[in-house]
Amino acid sequence: RLAERHHSAIAGQEDERQRDGPEPEGADTDLDRPILAADSAPLDERTLAQRAGIGWLGRNALVIAPEAGTYRLLGFLLTTAPLAPHHAGQDADRCGSCHACETRCPTRALVGRRVLTERCISYLTIEHQGVIPRALAERFAGWWFGCDLCQEACPWNRFAGPAADPRLNGSDADAALLAVGPADFDAYFAGRAVRRIGYERFRRNLLCALASLGRRDECASLLGEGLPLVVEQARELGITPIS
C-alpha cells in the first residue's frame, strides 16, 4: 500500500501553537521569550541531542536512543533561563557491525552515517520540486511522503513502544489519498506537514509511489488533471499521459 512517514501526521503543529500564543508581557524581541521548535527551525538537532547524551548517531544518520530507538521527534526549548547542564550519558556508539539500515534503503542513500539527499526518498518527496529521476522513483516502494524504511530496519526500534498520539500509528487509505482533489487538499491535510509540498507535488509523489508498486493502471486519475509536473513525471516514468 501507499505509505507516508509516521511523524508527518503532526509535524509542525508545535510551532503553530507557539506562534498563535500570546506575547509575554514586555517582550520586544524573540530573545525575550522562550522559543519552541520541533523539526521546523534551523537547528543542528542531532548534534545537540548527542551532546545532551540522548543517543548516538546511527548509520541511518538518525539519533538512536537505547530505550526508544529512532522513533522520536527532537524538540527544543531555547531559553536564556539559568538551567543546570544535564547529560543523559547514552551517546556511546552501539551500532556495532550492524548495517541493516544501509541494506534496507532502496535507493542506497545512506553512506558513512550521512544521507545522500539527492537519493533519499524523504528528500525527493518532501523537498525536491522538479521531476524525480526514474531510476530512483521506481524504487520508492510505495512511499509518497517521506520514508521510514531505515527506521523499520533498525534493531534498536524493537524497544520503541506505540506512539502516544494515535495519529502516528496509522496511515491514509489508498483510495482516500487518490480521491483528494485541489479543492479539499488543504482541509484534508490540515495540521499536517504534507500541506507544505502543495497539491501538484502531492500528486507527483502519488504517481511515483504507484509506479514503484507496479500499479501503473491506477495512474489515470492523476494524469487526467493535466498538472504540468505530474505530466512531466509520467513521461520520465514511461507512462503515457492521457491526451
PDB file of C-alpha atoms in Angstrom:
ATOM      1  CA  ARG A   1       0.000   0.000   0.000  1.00  0.00           C
ATOM      2  CA  LEU A   2       0.988   3.650  -0.268  1.00  0.00           C
ATOM      3  CA  ALA A   3       2.968   4.886   2.711  1.00  0.00           C
ATOM      4  CA  GLU A   4       3.936   8.119   4.432  1.00  0.00           C
ATOM      5  CA  ARG A   5       6.405   8.914   7.172  1.00  0.00           C
ATOM      6  CA  HIS A   6       4.781   8.422  10.587  1.00  0.00           C
ATOM      7  CA  HIS A   7       5.629  11.796  12.099  1.00  0.00           C
ATOM      8  CA  SER A   8       4.135  13.684   9.151  1.00  0.00           C
ATOM      9  CA  ALA A   9       0.721  13.412  10.781  1.00  0.00           C
ATOM     10  CA  ILE A  10       1.512  16.089  13.332  1.00  0.00           C
ATOM     11  CA  ALA A  11       4.883  17.633  12.445  1.00  0.00           C
ATOM     12  CA  GLY A  12       4.895  21.397  12.634  1.00  0.00           C
ATOM     13  CA  GLN A  13       1.970  21.855  14.989  1.00  0.00           C
ATOM     14  CA  GLU A  14       4.163  22.626  17.987  1.00  0.00           C
ATOM     15  CA  ASP A  15       5.464  25.754  16.290  1.00  0.00           C
ATOM     16  CA  GLU A  16       1.981  26.741  15.147  1.00  0.00           C
ATOM     17  CA  ARG A  17       0.857  26.719  18.772  1.00  0.00           C
ATOM     18  CA  GLN A  18       3.831  28.865  19.726  1.00  0.00           C
ATOM     19  CA  ARG A  19       3.148  31.450  17.033  1.00  0.00           C
ATOM     20  CA  ASP A  20      -0.533  31.625  17.890  1.00  0.00           C
ATOM     21  CA  GLY A  21       0.073  32.096  21.612  1.00  0.00           C
ATOM     22  CA  PRO A  22       0.016  35.462  23.395  1.00  0.00           C
ATOM     23  CA  GLU A  23       3.150  37.576  23.587  1.00  0.00           C
ATOM     24  CA  PRO A  24       4.707  37.635  27.074  1.00  0.00           C
ATOM     25  CA  GLU A  25       4.223  40.992  28.757  1.00  0.00           C
ATOM     26  CA  GLY A  26       7.116  43.329  27.982  1.00  0.00           C
ATOM     27  CA  ALA A  27       8.611  41.096  25.269  1.00  0.00           C
ATOM     28  CA  ASP A  28      10.098  43.207  22.490  1.00  0.00           C
ATOM     29  CA  THR A  29      12.210  40.639  20.628  1.00  0.00           C
ATOM     30  CA  ASP A  30      12.391  36.881  20.153  1.00  0.00           C
ATOM     31  CA  LEU A  31      15.281  36.851  22.631  1.00  0.00           C
ATOM     32  CA  ASP A  32      12.895  37.920  25.380  1.00  0.00           C
ATOM     33  CA  ARG A  33      10.830  34.762  25.229  1.00  0.00           C
ATOM     34  CA  PRO A  34      11.440  31.010  25.021  1.00  0.00           C
ATOM     35  CA  ILE A  35      11.479  29.560  21.510  1.00  0.00           C
ATOM     36  CA  LEU A  36       9.825  26.188  20.957  1.00  0.00           C
ATOM     37  CA  ALA A  37      10.921  24.172  17.918  1.00  0.00           C
ATOM     38  CA  ALA A  38      10.274  20.646  16.660  1.00  0.00           C
ATOM     39  CA  ASP A  39      11.571  19.704  13.208  1.00  0.00           C
ATOM     40  CA  SER A  40      10.926  23.219  11.944  1.00  0.00           C
ATOM     41  CA  ALA A  41      13.794  25.507  12.948  1.00  0.00           C
ATOM     42  CA  PRO A  42      17.378  25.919  11.613  1.00  0.00           C
ATOM     43  CA  LEU A  43      18.991  23.944  14.437  1.00  0.00           C
ATOM     44  CA  ASP A  44      21.532  21.123  14.265  1.00  0.00           C
ATOM     45  CA  GLU A  45      19.157  18.960  16.253  1.00  0.00           C
ATOM     46  CA  ARG A  46      21.110  15.715  16.035  1.00  0.00           C
ATOM     47  CA  THR A  47      24.340  17.255  17.312  1.00  0.00           C
ATOM     48  CA  LEU A  48      22.523  18.934  20.194  1.00  0.00           C
ATOM     49  CA  ALA A  49      20.785  15.658  21.057  1.00  0.00           C
ATOM     50  CA  GLN A  50      24.114  13.825  21.075  1.00  0.00           C
ATOM     51  CA  ARG A  51      25.708  16.471  23.296  1.00  0.00           C
ATOM     52  CA  ALA A  52      22.792  16.078  25.686  1.00  0.00           C
ATOM     53  CA  GLY A  53      23.539  12.357  25.806  1.00  0.00           C
ATOM     54  CA  ILE A  54      20.159  11.345  24.391  1.00  0.00           C
ATOM     55  CA  GLY A  55      21.728   8.877  21.984  1.00  0.00           C
ATOM     56  CA  TRP A  56      24.308   8.317  19.259  1.00  0.00           C
ATOM     57  CA  LEU A  57      24.329   8.970  15.517  1.00  0.00           C
ATOM     58  CA  GLY A  58      23.436   5.726  13.786  1.00  0.00           C
ATOM     59  CA  ARG A  59      24.319   4.546  10.305  1.00  0.00           C
ATOM     60  CA  ASN A  60      20.896   5.793   9.237  1.00  0.00           C
ATOM     61  CA  ALA A  61      22.111   9.307  10.191  1.00  0.00           C
ATOM     62  CA  LEU A  62      19.465   9.489  12.931  1.00  0.00           C
ATOM     63  CA  VAL A  63      19.932   9.779  16.682  1.00  0.00           C
ATOM     64  CA  ILE A  64      19.352   6.377  18.289  1.00  0.00           C
ATOM     65  CA  ALA A  65      18.278   6.297  21.930  1.00  0.00           C
ATOM     66  CA  PRO A  66      18.703   2.934  23.715  1.00  0.00           C
ATOM     67  CA  GLU A  67      15.204   2.947  25.192  1.00  0.00           C
ATOM     68  CA  ALA A  68      13.347   4.300  22.165  1.00  0.00           C
ATOM     69  CA  GLY A  69      15.424   3.753  19.037  1.00  0.00           C
ATOM     70  CA  THR A  70      14.882   6.436  16.409  1.00  0.00           C
ATOM     71  CA  TYR A  71      11.121   6.826  16.733  1.00  0.00           C
ATOM     72  CA  ARG A  72      11.071  10.199  18.407  1.00  0.00           C
ATOM     73  CA  LEU A  73      10.803  13.824  17.420  1.00  0.00           C
ATOM     74  CA  LEU A  74      13.669  16.018  18.576  1.00  0.00           C
ATOM     75  CA  GLY A  75      12.136  19.116  20.110  1.00  0.00           C
ATOM     76  CA  PHE A  76      13.907  22.081  21.661  1.00  0.00           C
ATOM     77  CA  LEU A  77      13.085  24.881  24.031  1.00  0.00           C
ATOM     78  CA  LEU A  78      15.587  27.706  23.597  1.00  0.00           C
ATOM     79  CA  THR A  79      15.744  29.945  26.617  1.00  0.00           C
ATOM     80  CA  THR A  80      18.050  32.313  28.480  1.00  0.00           C
ATOM     81  CA  ALA A  81      16.937  30.823  31.811  1.00  0.00           C
ATOM     82  CA  PRO A  82      19.873  29.675  34.002  1.00  0.00           C
ATOM     83  CA  LEU A  83      19.454  25.895  33.760  1.00  0.00           C
ATOM     84  CA  ALA A  84      21.933  23.349  35.114  1.00  0.00           C
ATOM     85  CA  PRO A  85      23.641  21.269  32.362  1.00  0.00           C
ATOM     86  CA  HIS A  86      22.396  17.705  32.061  1.00  0.00           C
ATOM     87  CA  HIS A  87      23.893  14.782  30.161  1.00  0.00           C
ATOM     88  CA  ALA A  88      21.868  11.584  29.859  1.00  0.00           C
ATOM     89  CA  GLY A  89      25.005   9.510  29.247  1.00  0.00           C
ATOM     90  CA  GLN A  90      23.705   7.448  26.319  1.00  0.00           C
ATOM     91  CA  ASP A  91      25.817   8.830  23.476  1.00  0.00           C
ATOM     92  CA  ALA A  92      28.251   5.920  23.059  1.00  0.00           C
ATOM     93  CA  ASP A  93      28.022   4.316  19.600  1.00  0.00           C
ATOM     94  CA  ARG A  94      26.214   0.966  19.822  1.00  0.00           C
ATOM     95  CA  CYS A  95      25.618   0.175  16.152  1.00  0.00           C
ATOM     96  CA  GLY A  96      28.487  -2.300  16.188  1.00  0.00           C
ATOM     97  CA  SER A  97      28.705  -4.324  12.979  1.00  0.00           C
ATOM     98  CA  CYS A  98      25.036  -3.759  12.066  1.00  0.00           C
ATOM     99  CA  HIS A  99      24.335  -2.334   8.602  1.00  0.00           C
ATOM    100  CA  ALA A 100      20.623  -3.198   8.443  1.00  0.00           C
ATOM    101  CA  CYS A 101      19.517   0.348   7.640  1.00  0.00           C
ATOM    102  CA  GLU A 102      22.008   0.758   4.805  1.00  0.00           C
ATOM    103  CA  THR A 103      20.955  -2.574   3.328  1.00  0.00           C
ATOM    104  CA  ARG A 104      17.247  -1.758   3.602  1.00  0.00           C
ATOM    105  CA  CYS A 105      17.462   1.634   1.876  1.00  0.00           C
ATOM    106  CA  PRO A 106      16.102   1.011  -1.649  1.00  0.00           C
ATOM    107  CA  THR A 107      17.907   3.985  -3.199  1.00  0.00           C
ATOM    108  CA  ARG A 108      21.235   3.422  -1.393  1.00  0.00           C
ATOM    109  CA  ALA A 109      21.121   6.881   0.154  1.00  0.00           C
ATOM    110  CA  LEU A 110      22.992   6.013   3.375  1.00  0.00           C
ATOM    111  CA  VAL A 111      26.784   6.309   3.218  1.00  0.00           C
ATOM    112  CA  GLY A 112      29.154   6.833   6.140  1.00  0.00           C
ATOM    113  CA  ARG A 113      26.409   7.896   8.574  1.00  0.00           C
ATOM    114  CA  ARG A 114      25.360  10.555   6.095  1.00  0.00           C
ATOM    115  CA  VAL A 115      22.316  10.843   3.874  1.00  0.00           C
ATOM    116  CA  LEU A 116      22.909  11.454   0.182  1.00  0.00           C
ATOM    117  CA  THR A 117      19.970  13.809  -0.166  1.00  0.00           C
ATOM    118  CA  GLU A 118      19.811  13.511  -3.935  1.00  0.00           C
ATOM    119  CA  ARG A 119      18.983   9.804  -3.473  1.00  0.00           C
ATOM    120  CA  CYS A 120      16.888   9.934  -0.291  1.00  0.00           C
ATOM    121  CA  ILE A 121      13.165   9.208  -0.673  1.00  0.00           C
ATOM    122  CA  SER A 122      12.332  11.638   2.128  1.00  0.00           C
ATOM    123  CA  TYR A 123      14.200  14.453   0.413  1.00  0.00           C
ATOM    124  CA  LEU A 124      12.812  13.651  -3.021  1.00  0.00           C
ATOM    125  CA  THR A 125       9.187  13.514  -1.860  1.00  0.00           C
ATOM    126  CA  ILE A 126       9.316  16.477   0.532  1.00  0.00           C
ATOM    127  CA  GLU A 127      11.961  18.951  -0.655  1.00  0.00           C
ATOM    128  CA  HIS A 128      12.645  18.204  -4.334  1.00  0.00           C
ATOM    129  CA  GLN A 129      10.493  20.413  -6.534  1.00  0.00           C
ATOM    130  CA  GLY A 130      11.051  19.005 -10.002  1.00  0.00           C
ATOM    131  CA  VAL A 131      10.846  15.700 -11.822  1.00  0.00           C
ATOM    132  CA  ILE A 132      12.262  12.738  -9.892  1.00  0.00           C
ATOM    133  CA  PRO A 133      14.687  10.542 -11.875  1.00  0.00           C
ATOM    134  CA  ARG A 134      13.082   7.293 -12.975  1.00  0.00           C
ATOM    135  CA  ALA A 135      15.870   5.134 -11.540  1.00  0.00           C
ATOM    136  CA  LEU A 136      15.041   6.477  -8.077  1.00  0.00           C
ATOM    137  CA  ALA A 137      11.266   6.907  -8.362  1.00  0.00           C
ATOM    138  CA  GLU A 138      10.797   3.270  -9.321  1.00  0.00           C
ATOM    139  CA  ARG A 139      12.431   2.272  -6.022  1.00  0.00           C
ATOM    140  CA  PHE A 140      10.063   4.235  -3.782  1.00  0.00           C
ATOM    141  CA  ALA A 141       8.382   1.035  -2.553  1.00  0.00           C
ATOM    142  CA  GLY A 142       5.069   2.861  -2.189  1.00  0.00           C
ATOM    143  CA  TRP A 143       6.337   5.831  -0.167  1.00  0.00           C
ATOM    144  CA  TRP A 144       4.733   9.112  -1.205  1.00  0.00           C
ATOM    145  CA  PHE A 145       5.748  11.440   1.641  1.00  0.00           C
ATOM    146  CA  GLY A 146       8.970  10.744   3.471  1.00  0.00           C
ATOM    147  CA  CYS A 147      10.274   7.260   4.213  1.00  0.00           C
ATOM    148  CA  ASP A 148      10.776   5.172   7.363  1.00  0.00           C
ATOM    149  CA  LEU A 149      12.480   2.093   5.902  1.00  0.00           C
ATOM    150  CA  CYS A 150      15.829   2.760   7.581  1.00  0.00           C
ATOM    151  CA  GLN A 151      13.993   3.099  10.886  1.00  0.00           C
ATOM    152  CA  GLU A 152      11.925  -0.029  10.358  1.00  0.00           C
ATOM    153  CA  ALA A 153      15.160  -1.949   9.760  1.00  0.00           C
ATOM    154  CA  CYS A 154      16.923  -0.661  12.885  1.00  0.00           C
ATOM    155  CA  PRO A 155      17.096  -3.359  15.613  1.00  0.00           C
ATOM    156  CA  TRP A 156      17.004  -0.692  18.326  1.00  0.00           C
ATOM    157  CA  ASN A 157      13.457   0.194  17.341  1.00  0.00           C
ATOM    158  CA  ARG A 158      12.200  -3.095  18.744  1.00  0.00           C
ATOM    159  CA  PHE A 159      12.335  -1.336  22.117  1.00  0.00           C
ATOM    160  CA  ALA A 160      10.102   1.508  20.939  1.00  0.00           C
ATOM    161  CA  GLY A 161       6.555   1.409  22.254  1.00  0.00           C
ATOM    162  CA  PRO A 162       3.457   2.560  20.369  1.00  0.00           C
ATOM    163  CA  ALA A 163       3.130   6.290  19.860  1.00  0.00           C
ATOM    164  CA  ALA A 164       1.083   8.117  22.464  1.00  0.00           C
ATOM    165  CA  ASP A 165      -0.619  10.101  19.699  1.00  0.00           C
ATOM    166  CA  PRO A 166      -2.848   7.704  17.707  1.00  0.00           C
ATOM    167  CA  ARG A 167      -2.306   9.756  14.544  1.00  0.00           C
ATOM    168  CA  LEU A 168       1.252   8.413  14.428  1.00  0.00           C
ATOM    169  CA  ASN A 169       0.183   4.760  14.354  1.00  0.00           C
ATOM    170  CA  GLY A 170      -1.626   4.629  11.036  1.00  0.00           C
ATOM    171  CA  SER A 171      -1.734   5.972   7.509  1.00  0.00           C
ATOM    172  CA  ASP A 172      -4.303   7.088   4.982  1.00  0.00           C
ATOM    173  CA  ALA A 173      -6.162   4.557   2.865  1.00  0.00           C
ATOM    174  CA  ASP A 174      -5.015   4.481  -0.753  1.00  0.00           C
ATOM    175  CA  ALA A 175      -8.483   5.275  -2.085  1.00  0.00           C
ATOM    176  CA  ALA A 176      -8.774   8.291   0.216  1.00  0.00           C
ATOM    177  CA  LEU A 177      -5.454   9.710  -0.986  1.00  0.00           C
ATOM    178  CA  LEU A 178      -6.303   9.294  -4.648  1.00  0.00           C
ATOM    179  CA  ALA A 179      -9.661  10.972  -4.063  1.00  0.00           C
ATOM    180  CA  VAL A 180      -8.141  14.150  -2.597  1.00  0.00           C
ATOM    181  CA  GLY A 181      -8.665  16.983  -5.078  1.00  0.00           C
ATOM    182  CA  PRO A 182      -7.308  20.536  -5.300  1.00  0.00           C
ATOM    183  CA  ALA A 183     -10.372  21.982  -3.575  1.00  0.00           C
ATOM    184  CA  ASP A 184     -10.085  19.805  -0.469  1.00  0.00           C
ATOM    185  CA  PHE A 185      -6.297  19.332  -0.289  1.00  0.00           C
ATOM    186  CA  ASP A 186      -5.744  21.959   2.426  1.00  0.00           C
ATOM    187  CA  ALA A 187      -8.674  20.770   4.513  1.00  0.00           C
ATOM    188  CA  TYR A 188      -7.767  17.081   4.222  1.00  0.00           C
ATOM    189  CA  PHE A 189      -4.190  17.669   5.366  1.00  0.00           C
ATOM    190  CA  ALA A 190      -4.945  20.436   7.871  1.00  0.00           C
ATOM    191  CA  GLY A 191      -2.354  20.490  10.644  1.00  0.00           C
ATOM    192  CA  ARG A 192      -0.079  18.064   8.784  1.00  0.00           C
ATOM    193  CA  ALA A 193       3.314  18.644   7.210  1.00  0.00           C
ATOM    194  CA  VAL A 194       2.051  17.320   3.874  1.00  0.00           C
ATOM    195  CA  ARG A 195       0.392  20.664   3.175  1.00  0.00           C
ATOM    196  CA  ARG A 196       3.696  22.415   2.618  1.00  0.00           C
ATOM    197  CA  ILE A 197       4.564  20.440  -0.519  1.00  0.00           C
ATOM    198  CA  GLY A 198       1.432  21.685  -2.257  1.00  0.00           C
ATOM    199  CA  TYR A 199      -1.115  19.835  -4.338  1.00  0.00           C
ATOM    200  CA  GLU A 200       0.924  19.343  -7.514  1.00  0.00           C
ATOM    201  CA  ARG A 201       3.896  17.718  -5.789  1.00  0.00           C
ATOM    202  CA  PHE A 202       1.488  15.621  -3.720  1.00  0.00           C
ATOM    203  CA  ARG A 203       0.055  14.208  -6.947  1.00  0.00           C
ATOM    204  CA  ARG A 204       3.540  13.752  -8.430  1.00  0.00           C
ATOM    205  CA  ASN A 205       4.503  11.734  -5.359  1.00  0.00           C
ATOM    206  CA  LEU A 206       1.424   9.530  -5.623  1.00  0.00           C
ATOM    207  CA  LEU A 207       2.301   8.844  -9.254  1.00  0.00           C
ATOM    208  CA  CYS A 208       5.825   7.762  -8.305  1.00  0.00           C
ATOM    209  CA  ALA A 209       4.563   5.651  -5.411  1.00  0.00           C
ATOM    210  CA  LEU A 210       2.042   3.817  -7.571  1.00  0.00           C
ATOM    211  CA  ALA A 211       4.606   3.232 -10.308  1.00  0.00           C
ATOM    212  CA  SER A 212       7.075   1.845  -7.769  1.00  0.00           C
ATOM    213  CA  LEU A 213       4.470  -0.735  -6.741  1.00  0.00           C
ATOM    214  CA  GLY A 214       3.741  -1.717 -10.335  1.00  0.00           C
ATOM    215  CA  ARG A 215       0.268  -0.153 -10.160  1.00  0.00           C
ATOM    216  CA  ARG A 216       0.522   1.949 -13.308  1.00  0.00           C
ATOM    217  CA  ASP A 217      -3.043   1.157 -14.303  1.00  0.00           C
ATOM    218  CA  GLU A 218      -4.221   3.281 -11.354  1.00  0.00           C
ATOM    219  CA  CYS A 219      -2.458   6.438 -12.560  1.00  0.00           C
ATOM    220  CA  ALA A 220      -5.206   7.608 -14.914  1.00  0.00           C
ATOM    221  CA  SER A 221      -6.891   9.873 -12.365  1.00  0.00           C
ATOM    222  CA  LEU A 222      -3.566  11.542 -11.608  1.00  0.00           C
ATOM    223  CA  LEU A 223      -2.769  12.212 -15.254  1.00  0.00           C
ATOM    224  CA  GLY A 224      -6.277  13.342 -16.133  1.00  0.00           C
ATOM    225  CA  GLU A 225      -5.824  16.634 -14.279  1.00  0.00           C
ATOM    226  CA  GLY A 226      -3.116  17.766 -16.688  1.00  0.00           C
ATOM    227  CA  LEU A 227      -0.841  19.145 -13.968  1.00  0.00           C
ATOM    228  CA  PRO A 228       2.467  20.054 -15.699  1.00  0.00           C
ATOM    229  CA  LEU A 229       4.739  18.466 -13.088  1.00  0.00           C
ATOM    230  CA  VAL A 230       2.684  15.272 -12.981  1.00  0.00           C
ATOM    231  CA  VAL A 231       2.668  15.024 -16.778  1.00  0.00           C
ATOM    232  CA  GLU A 232       6.446  15.510 -16.919  1.00  0.00           C
ATOM    233  CA  GLN A 233       6.926  12.921 -14.184  1.00  0.00           C
ATOM    234  CA  ALA A 234       4.770  10.475 -16.121  1.00  0.00           C
ATOM    235  CA  ARG A 235       6.972  10.924 -19.182  1.00  0.00           C
ATOM    236  CA  GLU A 236      10.051  10.310 -17.045  1.00  0.00           C
ATOM    237  CA  LEU A 237       8.480   7.076 -15.809  1.00  0.00           C
ATOM    238  CA  GLY A 238       7.464   5.995 -19.290  1.00  0.00           C
ATOM    239  CA  ILE A 239       3.759   6.373 -18.521  1.00  0.00           C
ATOM    240  CA  THR A 240       1.753   7.726 -21.446  1.00  0.00           C
ATOM    241  CA  PRO A 241      -0.296  10.779 -20.411  1.00  0.00           C
ATOM    242  CA  ILE A 242      -3.959  10.896 -21.339  1.00  0.00           C
ATOM    243  CA  SER A 243      -4.427  13.052 -24.436  1.00  0.00           C
TER     244      SER A 243
END
